[in-house]
Amino acid sequence: MSLLTRSDLGDLSLFREIAESGGFRKAADRLDMSPSALSRAMRNLEERQGVRLFHRTNRSVKLTPAGQELLQSIHIGFGEIESGLEALNRYRDHPAGLLRINVLSDAARLILAPILAKYTETYPDVRLEIAVQDTVIDIINNGFDAGIRYGDNVPEDMIALRLCNDLKWIIVASPDYLELAPPLKIPADLHHHHCIGTRMGNGKIYHWELEQGEKRFILSADWSIIVNETILSIELAEKGGGICYNLEHRVAKQLADGSLVRVLPEWGSIGEAFYLYYSNRRQLPKALRALIDFIKAYPI
């Protein structure tokens, strides 16, 4: 049995990052290293072990059978090491270490933005990395400690914690747009308007769901424009570009200053709350527990 050297341990950690990221360039971005430095480290590891771990081409990097077996083995070992290091936090006065969160853009603005400055001031030994991303990803394979999504988009094999009440969705437009637009008295009239569609993180275009008591209406329009972020849809609506469908909390400022007004105010819908989720195979990091407490202390 060969002894594990310090170089082996460091290179095995890099190997795991490359394998889970799907390539040298993606791993380099996450590790803040150059792809060439990672490539040299893997060549050194392969030479020391006398086994090829990657099939490399100009277009792709794939694990060899030996590399696949090694990855499966070190998952267990590194998982135990990470759990052991996290357990040490029980003996600290304050949380510490790196905490990486992947979060929807709406949740980033509504849930995290109001509390992050106070959190980092309270826990200066925690290094936070927040990735704002509406695309659906595997947070574990991408190296995140937790994610924040709507409740119906949380993977079933994750531990999920509710962060807020159910969320209200409304339709809004600028007064200038409505002044020149066709009459709008019932949801079906929306078919005669410029409606701003949203492409979600799973690639699908969201159909507006409207309710009034027991009445239901789902709008699948010939969208005048389709965007993939909330901010742009709000800005378009403010400038008279059409009608948009958003969380009431996201347009609260615009409703207050009058740059946007409710359209069909008796119609809207209640949707899933935001949930924070993390792997069921690891204990809750102390820094993450502290972040959850902050979120709950400052509800939207």
Coordinates of N, CA and C in Angstrom, one line a residue, residues 32-166:
D32 N -10.2 29.4 -9.4 CA -9.4 30.6 -9.6 C -8.0 30.2 -9.9
M33 N -7.8 29.2 -10.8 CA -6.5 28.7 -11.3 C -6.6 28.7 -12.8
S34 N -5.4 28.6 -13.4 CA -5.3 28.5 -14.9 C -5.6 27.0 -15.3
P35 N -6.2 26.8 -16.5 CA -6.4 25.4 -16.9 C -5.1 24.7 -17.1
S36 N -4.0 25.4 -17.5 CA -2.7 24.8 -17.8 C -2.1 24.3 -16.4
A37 N -2.3 25.0 -15.3 CA -1.8 24.6 -14.0 C -2.6 23.3 -13.6
L38 N -3.9 23.3 -13.8 CA -4.6 22.1 -13.5 C -4.2 20.9 -14.3
S39 N -3.9 21.1 -15.6 CA -3.5 20.1 -16.5 C -2.1 19.5 -16.0
R40 N -1.2 20.4 -15.6 CA 0.1 19.9 -15.1 C -0.1 19.1 -13.9
A41 N -1.0 19.5 -13.0 CA -1.2 18.8 -11.7 C -1.7 17.4 -12.0
M42 N -2.6 17.3 -13.0 CA -3.2 16.0 -13.3 C -2.1 15.1 -14.0
R43 N -1.3 15.6 -14.8 CA -0.2 14.8 -15.4 C 0.7 14.3 -14.3
N44 N 1.1 15.2 -13.4 CA 1.9 14.7 -12.3 C 1.3 13.6 -11.5
L45 N 0.0 13.8 -11.2 CA -0.7 12.7 -10.4 C -0.7 11.4 -11.2
E46 N -1.0 11.5 -12.5 CA -1.1 10.3 -13.3 C 0.3 9.6 -13.4
E47 N 1.4 10.4 -13.5 CA 2.7 9.9 -13.6 C 3.1 9.2 -12.2
R48 N 2.8 9.8 -11.1 CA 3.1 9.3 -9.8 C 2.4 7.9 -9.6
Q49 N 1.1 7.9 -10.1 CA 0.3 6.7 -9.9 C 0.5 5.6 -11.0
G50 N 1.0 6.1 -12.1 CA 1.3 5.2 -13.2 C 0.0 4.7 -13.9
V51 N -1.1 5.6 -13.8 CA -2.4 5.2 -14.4 C -3.0 6.5 -15.1
R52 N -3.5 6.3 -16.2 CA -4.2 7.4 -16.9 C -5.6 7.6 -16.3
L53 N -5.9 8.8 -15.9 CA -7.2 9.1 -15.3 C -8.2 9.8 -16.2
F54 N -7.7 10.5 -17.2 CA -8.5 11.3 -18.1 C -8.2 10.9 -19.6
H55 N -9.3 10.8 -20.4 CA -9.1 10.8 -21.9 C -9.3 12.3 -22.3
R56 N -8.2 12.9 -22.9 CA -8.2 14.3 -23.3 C -8.3 14.4 -24.8
T57 N -9.2 15.3 -25.3 CA -9.2 15.7 -26.7 C -9.3 17.2 -26.7
N58 N -9.3 17.7 -27.9 CA -9.4 19.2 -28.0 C -10.8 19.7 -27.6
R59 N -11.8 18.8 -27.6 CA -13.1 19.2 -27.4 C -13.7 18.7 -26.0
S60 N -13.1 17.7 -25.5 CA -13.7 17.1 -24.3 C -12.7 16.5 -23.4
V61 N -13.1 16.3 -22.1 CA -12.3 15.6 -21.1 C -13.2 14.6 -20.5
K62 N -12.8 13.3 -20.6 CA -13.7 12.2 -20.0 C -12.8 11.4 -19.1
L63 N -13.4 10.8 -18.0 CA -12.7 9.9 -17.1 C -12.5 8.6 -17.8
T64 N -11.3 8.0 -17.5 CA -11.1 6.6 -17.9 C -11.8 5.7 -16.9
P65 N -11.9 4.4 -17.1 CA -12.4 3.5 -16.1 C -11.7 3.7 -14.8
A66 N -10.4 3.8 -14.8 CA -9.6 4.0 -13.6 C -10.0 5.3 -12.9
G67 N -10.2 6.4 -13.7 CA -10.6 7.6 -13.1 C -12.0 7.6 -12.5
Q68 N -12.9 6.9 -13.2 CA -14.3 6.7 -12.6 C -14.2 6.0 -11.3
E69 N -13.4 5.0 -11.2 CA -13.3 4.2 -10.0 C -12.7 5.0 -8.8
L70 N -11.7 5.8 -9.2 CA -11.0 6.7 -8.2 C -12.0 7.7 -7.7
L71 N -12.8 8.4 -8.6 CA -13.7 9.4 -8.2 C -14.7 8.8 -7.2
Q72 N -15.2 7.7 -7.5 CA -16.2 7.1 -6.6 C -15.6 6.8 -5.2
S73 N -14.4 6.4 -5.2 CA -13.7 6.1 -3.9 C -13.4 7.4 -3.1
I74 N -12.9 8.4 -3.8 CA -12.5 9.6 -3.0 C -13.8 10.5 -2.6
H75 N -14.9 10.2 -3.3 CA -16.1 10.9 -2.9 C -16.4 10.6 -1.4
I76 N -16.2 9.3 -1.1 CA -16.5 8.9 0.3 C -15.5 9.5 1.2
G77 N -14.2 9.4 0.9 CA -13.1 10.0 1.7 C -13.2 11.4 2.0
F78 N -13.4 12.2 0.9 CA -13.5 13.7 1.0 C -14.8 14.1 1.7
G79 N -15.8 13.3 1.5 CA -17.1 13.6 2.2 C -16.9 13.5 3.7
E80 N -16.1 12.4 4.1 CA -15.9 12.3 5.6 C -15.0 13.4 6.1
I81 N -14.0 13.8 5.3 CA -13.1 14.9 5.7 C -13.9 16.2 5.9
E82 N -14.7 16.5 4.9 CA -15.5 17.7 5.0 C -16.5 17.7 6.1
S83 N -17.1 16.6 6.4 CA -18.0 16.5 7.5 C -17.2 16.7 8.8
G84 N -16.0 16.1 8.9 CA -15.2 16.3 10.1 C -14.8 17.7 10.3
L85 N -14.4 18.4 9.3 CA -14.0 19.8 9.4 C -15.2 20.7 9.8
E86 N -16.4 20.4 9.2 CA -17.6 21.1 9.5 C -18.0 20.9 11.0
A87 N -17.7 19.7 11.5 CA -18.1 19.4 12.9 C -17.2 20.2 13.8
L88 N -16.0 20.6 13.4 CA -15.2 21.5 14.3 C -15.9 22.8 14.6
N89 N -16.8 23.2 13.7 CA -17.4 24.5 13.9 C -18.3 24.6 15.2
R90 N -18.6 23.4 15.7 CA -19.4 23.3 16.9 C -18.5 23.9 18.1
Y91 N -17.2 23.9 17.9 CA -16.4 24.4 19.0 C -15.9 25.8 18.8
R92 N -16.4 26.5 17.7 CA -16.1 27.9 17.4 C -17.1 28.8 18.1
D93 N -16.7 30.0 18.4 CA -17.7 30.9 18.9 C -18.6 31.4 17.8
H94 N -18.0 31.5 16.5 CA -18.7 32.0 15.4 C -18.5 31.1 14.2
P95 N -19.4 31.0 13.2 CA -19.2 30.2 12.0 C -18.0 30.8 11.2
A96 N -17.4 29.9 10.5 CA -16.2 30.3 9.7 C -16.2 29.4 8.4
G97 N -15.3 29.9 7.5 CA -15.1 29.1 6.3 C -15.9 29.6 5.1
L98 N -15.8 28.9 4.0 CA -16.4 29.3 2.7 C -17.8 28.7 2.6
L99 N -18.8 29.6 2.2 CA -20.2 29.2 2.1 C -20.6 29.6 0.7
R100 N -20.9 28.6 -0.2 CA -21.3 28.9 -1.6 C -22.8 28.6 -1.8
I101 N -23.6 29.6 -2.2 CA -25.0 29.5 -2.4 C -25.4 29.8 -3.8
N102 N -26.2 29.0 -4.4 CA -26.7 29.2 -5.8 C -28.2 29.6 -5.6
V103 N -28.6 30.8 -6.2 CA -29.9 31.3 -5.9 C -30.5 31.9 -7.1
L104 N -31.8 31.8 -7.2 CA -32.6 32.5 -8.2 C -32.5 34.0 -8.1
S105 N -32.6 34.7 -9.3 CA -32.4 36.1 -9.3 C -33.5 36.8 -8.4
D106 N -34.7 36.4 -8.5 CA -35.8 37.0 -7.6 C -35.5 36.8 -6.1
A107 N -35.1 35.6 -5.8 CA -34.8 35.3 -4.4 C -33.5 36.1 -3.9
A108 N -32.6 36.2 -4.8 CA -31.3 37.0 -4.5 C -31.7 38.4 -4.0
R109 N -32.6 39.0 -4.8 CA -33.0 40.4 -4.5 C -33.9 40.5 -3.3
L110 N -34.8 39.6 -3.2 CA -35.8 39.7 -2.1 C -35.4 39.0 -0.8
I111 N -34.6 37.9 -0.9 CA -34.3 37.2 0.3 C -32.9 37.6 0.8
L112 N -31.9 37.6 -0.1 CA -30.5 37.8 0.4 C -30.0 39.2 0.4
A113 N -30.4 40.0 -0.6 CA -29.9 41.4 -0.7 C -30.1 42.2 0.6
P114 N -31.3 42.1 1.3 CA -31.5 42.9 2.5 C -30.7 42.5 3.7
I115 N -30.1 41.2 3.7 CA -29.5 40.8 4.9 C -28.0 40.5 4.8
L116 N -27.4 40.5 3.6 CA -26.1 40.0 3.4 C -25.0 40.9 4.1
A117 N -25.2 42.2 4.0 CA -24.3 43.1 4.6 C -24.2 42.9 6.1
K118 N -25.4 42.8 6.7 CA -25.4 42.6 8.2 C -24.9 41.2 8.5
Y119 N -25.1 40.2 7.7 CA -24.6 38.9 8.0 C -23.0 38.9 7.9
T120 N -22.5 39.5 6.9 CA -21.0 39.5 6.8 C -20.4 40.3 7.9
E121 N -21.1 41.3 8.4 CA -20.6 42.1 9.5 C -20.6 41.3 10.8
T122 N -21.6 40.5 10.9 CA -21.8 39.7 12.2 C -20.8 38.5 12.2
Y123 N -20.6 37.9 11.0 CA -19.8 36.7 10.9 C -18.6 37.0 9.9
P124 N -17.6 37.8 10.3 CA -16.5 38.2 9.4 C -15.6 37.0 9.0
D125 N -15.7 35.9 9.7 CA -14.9 34.7 9.4 C -15.5 33.8 8.3
V126 N -16.7 34.2 7.9 CA -17.4 33.4 6.8 C -17.1 34.1 5.5
R127 N -16.7 33.4 4.5 CA -16.5 33.9 3.2 C -17.7 33.4 2.3
L128 N -18.4 34.4 1.8 CA -19.7 34.1 1.1 C -19.4 34.2 -0.4
E129 N -19.9 33.2 -1.2 CA -20.0 33.3 -2.6 C -21.4 33.0 -3.0
I130 N -22.0 34.0 -3.7 CA -23.4 33.9 -4.1 C -23.4 33.9 -5.6
A131 N -24.0 32.8 -6.2 CA -24.1 32.7 -7.6 C -25.6 32.9 -8.0
V132 N -25.9 34.0 -8.6 CA -27.3 34.3 -9.0 C -27.5 33.6 -10.4
Q133 N -28.4 32.7 -10.4 CA -28.5 31.8 -11.6 C -29.9 31.2 -11.7
D134 N -30.7 31.6 -12.7 CA -32.0 31.0 -12.9 C -32.0 29.7 -13.5
T135 N -30.9 29.3 -14.2 CA -30.8 28.0 -14.8 C -30.8 26.9 -13.8
V136 N -31.6 25.8 -14.1 CA -31.6 24.7 -13.1 C -30.3 23.9 -13.2
I137 N -29.6 23.8 -12.1 CA -28.4 23.0 -12.0 C -28.4 22.0 -10.9
D138 N -27.4 21.1 -10.9 CA -27.1 20.2 -9.8 C -26.2 21.0 -8.9
I139 N -26.7 21.4 -7.7 CA -25.9 22.2 -6.8 C -24.7 21.4 -6.2
I140 N -24.9 20.2 -6.0 CA -23.9 19.3 -5.4 C -22.7 19.2 -6.4
N141 N -23.0 18.7 -7.6 CA -21.9 18.5 -8.6 C -21.3 19.8 -9.0
N142 N -21.9 20.9 -8.7 CA -21.3 22.2 -9.1 C -20.7 22.9 -7.9
G143 N -20.5 22.2 -6.8 CA -19.8 22.7 -5.6 C -20.4 23.7 -4.7
F144 N -21.8 23.7 -4.7 CA -22.5 24.6 -3.8 C -22.9 23.9 -2.6
D145 N -22.9 24.7 -1.5 CA -23.4 24.2 -0.2 C -24.9 24.1 -0.1
A146 N -25.6 25.0 -0.8 CA -27.0 25.1 -0.8 C -27.5 25.9 -2.0
G147 N -28.8 25.7 -2.2 CA -29.5 26.5 -3.3 C -30.8 27.1 -2.8
I148 N -31.3 28.1 -3.5 CA -32.6 28.7 -3.1 C -33.4 28.7 -4.4
R149 N -34.6 28.0 -4.3 CA -35.5 27.9 -5.5 C -36.9 28.0 -5.0
Y150 N -37.9 28.1 -5.9 CA -39.3 27.9 -5.5 C -39.5 26.5 -5.1
G151 N -40.4 26.3 -4.2 CA -40.6 25.0 -3.6 C -40.9 23.9 -4.5
D152 N -41.6 24.2 -5.6 CA -41.9 23.1 -6.6 C -40.7 22.7 -7.5
N153 N -39.6 23.5 -7.4 CA -38.4 23.2 -8.2 C -37.2 22.6 -7.3
V154 N -37.5 22.3 -6.1 CA -36.5 21.7 -5.2 C -36.4 20.2 -5.5
P155 N -35.2 19.6 -5.8 CA -35.1 18.2 -6.0 C -35.6 17.4 -4.8
E156 N -36.2 16.3 -5.0 CA -36.8 15.5 -4.0 C -35.8 14.9 -3.0
D157 N -34.6 14.7 -3.4 CA -33.6 14.0 -2.5 C -32.8 15.0 -1.7
M158 N -33.3 16.3 -1.6 CA -32.7 17.3 -0.8 C -33.5 17.6 0.5
I159 N -32.8 18.1 1.5 CA -33.5 18.7 2.6 C -33.8 20.1 2.3
A160 N -35.1 20.5 2.5 CA -35.6 21.8 2.1 C -36.2 22.5 3.3
L161 N -35.9 23.8 3.4 CA -36.3 24.6 4.5 C -37.1 25.8 3.9
R162 N -38.3 26.0 4.3 CA -39.1 27.1 3.8 C -38.6 28.5 4.4
L163 N -38.5 29.5 3.5 CA -37.9 30.7 3.9 C -38.9 31.9 4.0
C164 N -40.1 31.7 3.5 CA -41.1 32.8 3.5 C -42.5 32.3 3.3
N165 N -43.5 33.1 3.3 CA -44.8 32.7 3.0 C -45.0 32.5 1.5
D166 N -46.1 31.9 1.1 CA -46.4 31.8 -0.3 C -46.4 33.2 -1.0

